[in-house]
Amino acid sequence: KPKLICALSIFLTVLATGFLVISLGQKGTGLMKIFKVIFHNDQLLAIAGSMLCYNVGALVLNLFATYWVWVRFGYQGTLVTIFSLLTACSAVVIIIYPILAKKFTRKQIITLSFITVCVGYGLMLILGLTTGAFLGRGSSADSICFYFIAICGTIAFFGQTLFYQVQTISIANT
């Protein structure tokens, strides 16, 4: 049922948008025109390239982290829910970004994002390597380890979202 609702809402949104553009007599922007704009604007090309690299890197890291958590702790609905909720906490970036933007430059914010990503994934790696061999599945210490790893993941995802926010605003300003 949720898939049907999502598909229907996307269909209606796209259909309504297409109808609106046609009814106003505006021409649509073709894919080739978009590529021309990107490749003829050096600043936009650099930002698009960094966003592409960021998205590939973030996806690979997220997939490795998710797979590792699943292999390490097994599929437990409660743990998956907790991990998902803590990951969603990175949306706080959208709220605090204007505050950060007033106090820091974009370069400083990007540096902060790289530091938080490195700290989050670094701590996750250290916790995984130091506790993986000693704890058995289902022990209480294993559950505590999961919560610490989830907090480290939240730190890393916060940094990734912060970087993405800066890149999105940079593209919007070009």
CSV table of C-alpha atoms in Angstrom, one decimal:
chain,number,residue,atom,x,y,z
A,1,LYS,CA,0.0,0.0,0.0
A,2,PRO,CA,2.7,2.6,0.8
A,3,LYS,CA,4.5,1.8,-2.5
A,4,LEU,CA,1.2,2.5,-4.4
A,5,ILE,CA,0.7,5.8,-2.5
A,6,CYS,CA,4.3,6.9,-3.3
A,7,ALA,CA,4.0,5.9,-6.9
A,8,LEU,CA,0.7,7.6,-7.3
A,9,SER,CA,1.9,10.8,-5.7
A,10,ILE,CA,5.0,10.9,-7.9
A,11,PHE,CA,2.9,10.2,-11.0
A,12,LEU,CA,0.4,13.0,-10.1
A,13,THR,CA,3.2,15.4,-9.3
A,14,VAL,CA,5.1,14.8,-12.5
A,15,LEU,CA,1.9,14.9,-14.5
A,16,ALA,CA,0.7,18.1,-12.9
A,17,THR,CA,4.1,19.8,-13.4
A,18,GLY,CA,4.3,18.7,-17.0
A,19,PHE,CA,0.7,20.0,-17.6
A,20,LEU,CA,1.6,23.3,-15.9
A,21,VAL,CA,4.6,23.9,-18.1
A,22,ILE,CA,2.7,23.1,-21.2
A,23,SER,CA,-0.3,25.3,-20.2
A,24,LEU,CA,2.0,28.3,-19.6
A,25,GLY,CA,3.6,27.9,-22.9
A,26,GLN,CA,7.1,27.5,-21.5
A,27,LYS,CA,9.7,25.3,-23.1
A,28,GLY,CA,11.2,22.5,-21.1
A,29,THR,CA,15.0,22.4,-20.4
A,30,GLY,CA,16.6,19.5,-22.3
A,31,LEU,CA,19.4,17.4,-20.9
A,32,MET,CA,21.9,18.6,-23.4
A,33,LYS,CA,21.2,22.2,-22.4
A,34,ILE,CA,21.8,21.3,-18.8
A,35,PHE,CA,25.2,19.7,-19.7
A,36,LYS,CA,26.2,22.7,-21.7
A,37,VAL,CA,25.5,25.0,-18.8
A,38,ILE,CA,27.5,22.8,-16.4
A,39,PHE,CA,30.5,22.4,-18.7
A,40,HIS,CA,30.7,26.0,-19.7
A,41,ASN,CA,30.6,27.3,-16.1
A,42,ASP,CA,33.9,26.4,-14.3
A,43,GLN,CA,32.5,27.0,-10.8
A,44,LEU,CA,29.5,24.9,-11.4
A,45,LEU,CA,31.6,22.2,-13.0
A,46,ALA,CA,33.8,22.0,-9.9
A,47,ILE,CA,30.9,21.9,-7.5
A,48,ALA,CA,29.1,19.3,-9.6
A,49,GLY,CA,32.3,17.2,-9.7
A,50,SER,CA,32.8,17.4,-5.9
A,51,MET,CA,29.1,16.6,-5.4
A,52,LEU,CA,29.5,13.5,-7.6
A,53,CYS,CA,32.6,12.4,-5.7
A,54,TYR,CA,30.8,13.1,-2.4
A,55,ASN,CA,27.7,11.1,-3.3
A,56,VAL,CA,29.7,8.1,-4.5
A,57,GLY,CA,31.9,8.2,-1.4
A,58,ALA,CA,29.0,8.7,1.0
A,59,LEU,CA,27.0,5.9,-0.6
A,60,VAL,CA,29.9,3.5,-0.4
A,61,LEU,CA,30.6,4.3,3.2
A,62,ASN,CA,27.0,4.1,4.2
A,63,LEU,CA,26.6,0.8,2.5
A,64,PHE,CA,29.7,-0.6,4.1
A,65,ALA,CA,28.5,0.7,7.5
A,66,THR,CA,25.0,-0.7,7.1
A,67,TYR,CA,26.3,-4.1,5.9
A,68,TRP,CA,28.8,-4.3,8.7
A,69,VAL,CA,26.2,-3.5,11.3
A,70,TRP,CA,23.9,-6.1,9.8
A,71,VAL,CA,26.7,-8.7,9.8
A,72,ARG,CA,28.0,-7.8,13.2
A,73,PHE,CA,24.7,-7.6,15.1
A,74,GLY,CA,22.3,-9.6,12.8
A,75,TYR,CA,18.9,-8.4,11.7
A,76,GLN,CA,17.1,-7.2,14.8
A,77,GLY,CA,14.1,-4.9,14.1
A,78,THR,CA,14.7,-2.8,17.2
A,79,LEU,CA,18.3,-2.1,16.4
A,80,VAL,CA,17.5,-1.3,12.8
A,81,THR,CA,14.9,1.2,14.0
A,82,ILE,CA,17.3,2.8,16.5
A,83,PHE,CA,20.0,3.1,13.8
A,84,SER,CA,17.5,4.6,11.4
A,85,LEU,CA,16.3,7.2,13.9
A,86,LEU,CA,19.8,8.2,14.9
A,87,THR,CA,20.7,8.5,11.2
A,88,ALA,CA,17.7,10.8,10.7
A,89,CYS,CA,19.0,13.0,13.5
A,90,SER,CA,21.5,14.3,10.9
A,91,ALA,CA,18.6,16.3,9.5
A,92,VAL,CA,19.3,18.8,12.3
A,93,VAL,CA,21.9,20.2,9.9
A,94,ILE,CA,19.1,21.9,8.0
A,95,ILE,CA,18.1,23.7,11.1
A,96,ILE,CA,21.5,24.8,12.4
A,97,TYR,CA,23.1,25.6,9.0
A,98,PRO,CA,22.0,29.2,9.0
A,99,ILE,CA,23.6,29.7,12.4
A,100,LEU,CA,26.8,28.1,11.2
A,101,ALA,CA,26.7,30.2,8.0
A,102,LYS,CA,26.6,33.4,10.0
A,103,LYS,CA,29.6,32.5,12.1
A,104,PHE,CA,31.8,30.6,9.7
A,105,THR,CA,32.8,30.6,6.0
A,106,ARG,CA,31.8,27.7,3.7
A,107,LYS,CA,35.4,26.5,3.7
A,108,GLN,CA,35.4,26.3,7.5
A,109,ILE,CA,32.0,24.5,7.5
A,110,ILE,CA,33.3,22.0,4.9
A,111,THR,CA,36.4,21.4,7.1
A,112,LEU,CA,34.2,20.8,10.1
A,113,SER,CA,32.1,18.4,8.0
A,114,PHE,CA,35.2,16.4,7.0
A,115,ILE,CA,36.4,16.3,10.6
A,116,THR,CA,33.1,15.0,11.9
A,117,VAL,CA,32.9,12.4,9.1
A,118,CYS,CA,36.5,11.2,9.9
A,119,VAL,CA,35.8,11.2,13.6
A,120,GLY,CA,32.5,9.3,13.3
A,121,TYR,CA,33.7,6.6,10.9
A,122,GLY,CA,37.1,6.4,12.7
A,123,LEU,CA,35.4,5.8,16.1
A,124,MET,CA,33.1,3.3,14.4
A,125,LEU,CA,36.0,1.4,13.0
A,126,ILE,CA,37.9,1.4,16.3
A,127,LEU,CA,34.9,0.2,18.2
A,128,GLY,CA,34.2,-2.5,15.6
A,129,LEU,CA,37.8,-3.7,15.6
A,130,THR,CA,38.3,-3.7,19.3
A,131,THR,CA,35.0,-5.2,20.3
A,132,GLY,CA,34.2,-7.5,17.4
A,133,ALA,CA,36.3,-10.4,18.5
A,134,PHE,CA,35.4,-10.3,22.2
A,135,LEU,CA,31.7,-10.0,22.3
A,136,GLY,CA,29.1,-12.6,21.4
A,137,ARG,CA,25.8,-11.9,19.7
A,138,GLY,CA,23.1,-11.2,22.1
A,139,SER,CA,25.2,-10.2,25.1
A,140,SER,CA,24.3,-7.0,27.1
A,141,ALA,CA,27.8,-5.6,26.3
A,142,ASP,CA,27.0,-6.2,22.6
A,143,SER,CA,23.9,-4.1,22.9
A,144,ILE,CA,25.9,-1.3,24.6
A,145,CYS,CA,28.5,-1.6,21.8
A,146,PHE,CA,25.7,-1.2,19.2
A,147,TYR,CA,24.5,2.1,20.8
A,148,PHE,CA,28.1,3.5,20.8
A,149,ILE,CA,28.5,2.5,17.2
A,150,ALA,CA,25.1,4.1,16.3
A,151,ILE,CA,26.2,7.3,18.0
A,152,CYS,CA,29.4,7.3,16.0
A,153,GLY,CA,27.3,6.7,12.8
A,154,THR,CA,25.2,9.7,13.8
A,155,ILE,CA,28.3,11.9,14.0
A,156,ALA,CA,29.5,10.7,10.6
A,157,PHE,CA,26.1,11.1,9.0
A,158,PHE,CA,25.9,14.6,10.5
A,159,GLY,CA,29.1,15.5,8.8
A,160,GLN,CA,28.0,14.1,5.5
A,161,THR,CA,24.7,16.0,5.6
A,162,LEU,CA,26.6,19.2,6.5
A,163,PHE,CA,28.9,18.8,3.5
A,164,TYR,CA,25.9,18.1,1.3
A,165,GLN,CA,24.1,21.2,2.6
A,166,VAL,CA,27.1,23.4,1.7
A,167,GLN,CA,27.4,21.9,-1.8
A,168,THR,CA,23.7,22.3,-2.5
A,169,ILE,CA,23.8,26.0,-1.4
A,170,SER,CA,26.9,26.5,-3.5
A,171,ILE,CA,25.1,25.1,-6.6
A,172,ALA,CA,22.1,27.2,-5.9
A,173,ASN,CA,24.3,30.3,-5.7
A,174,THR,CA,26.1,29.7,-9.1
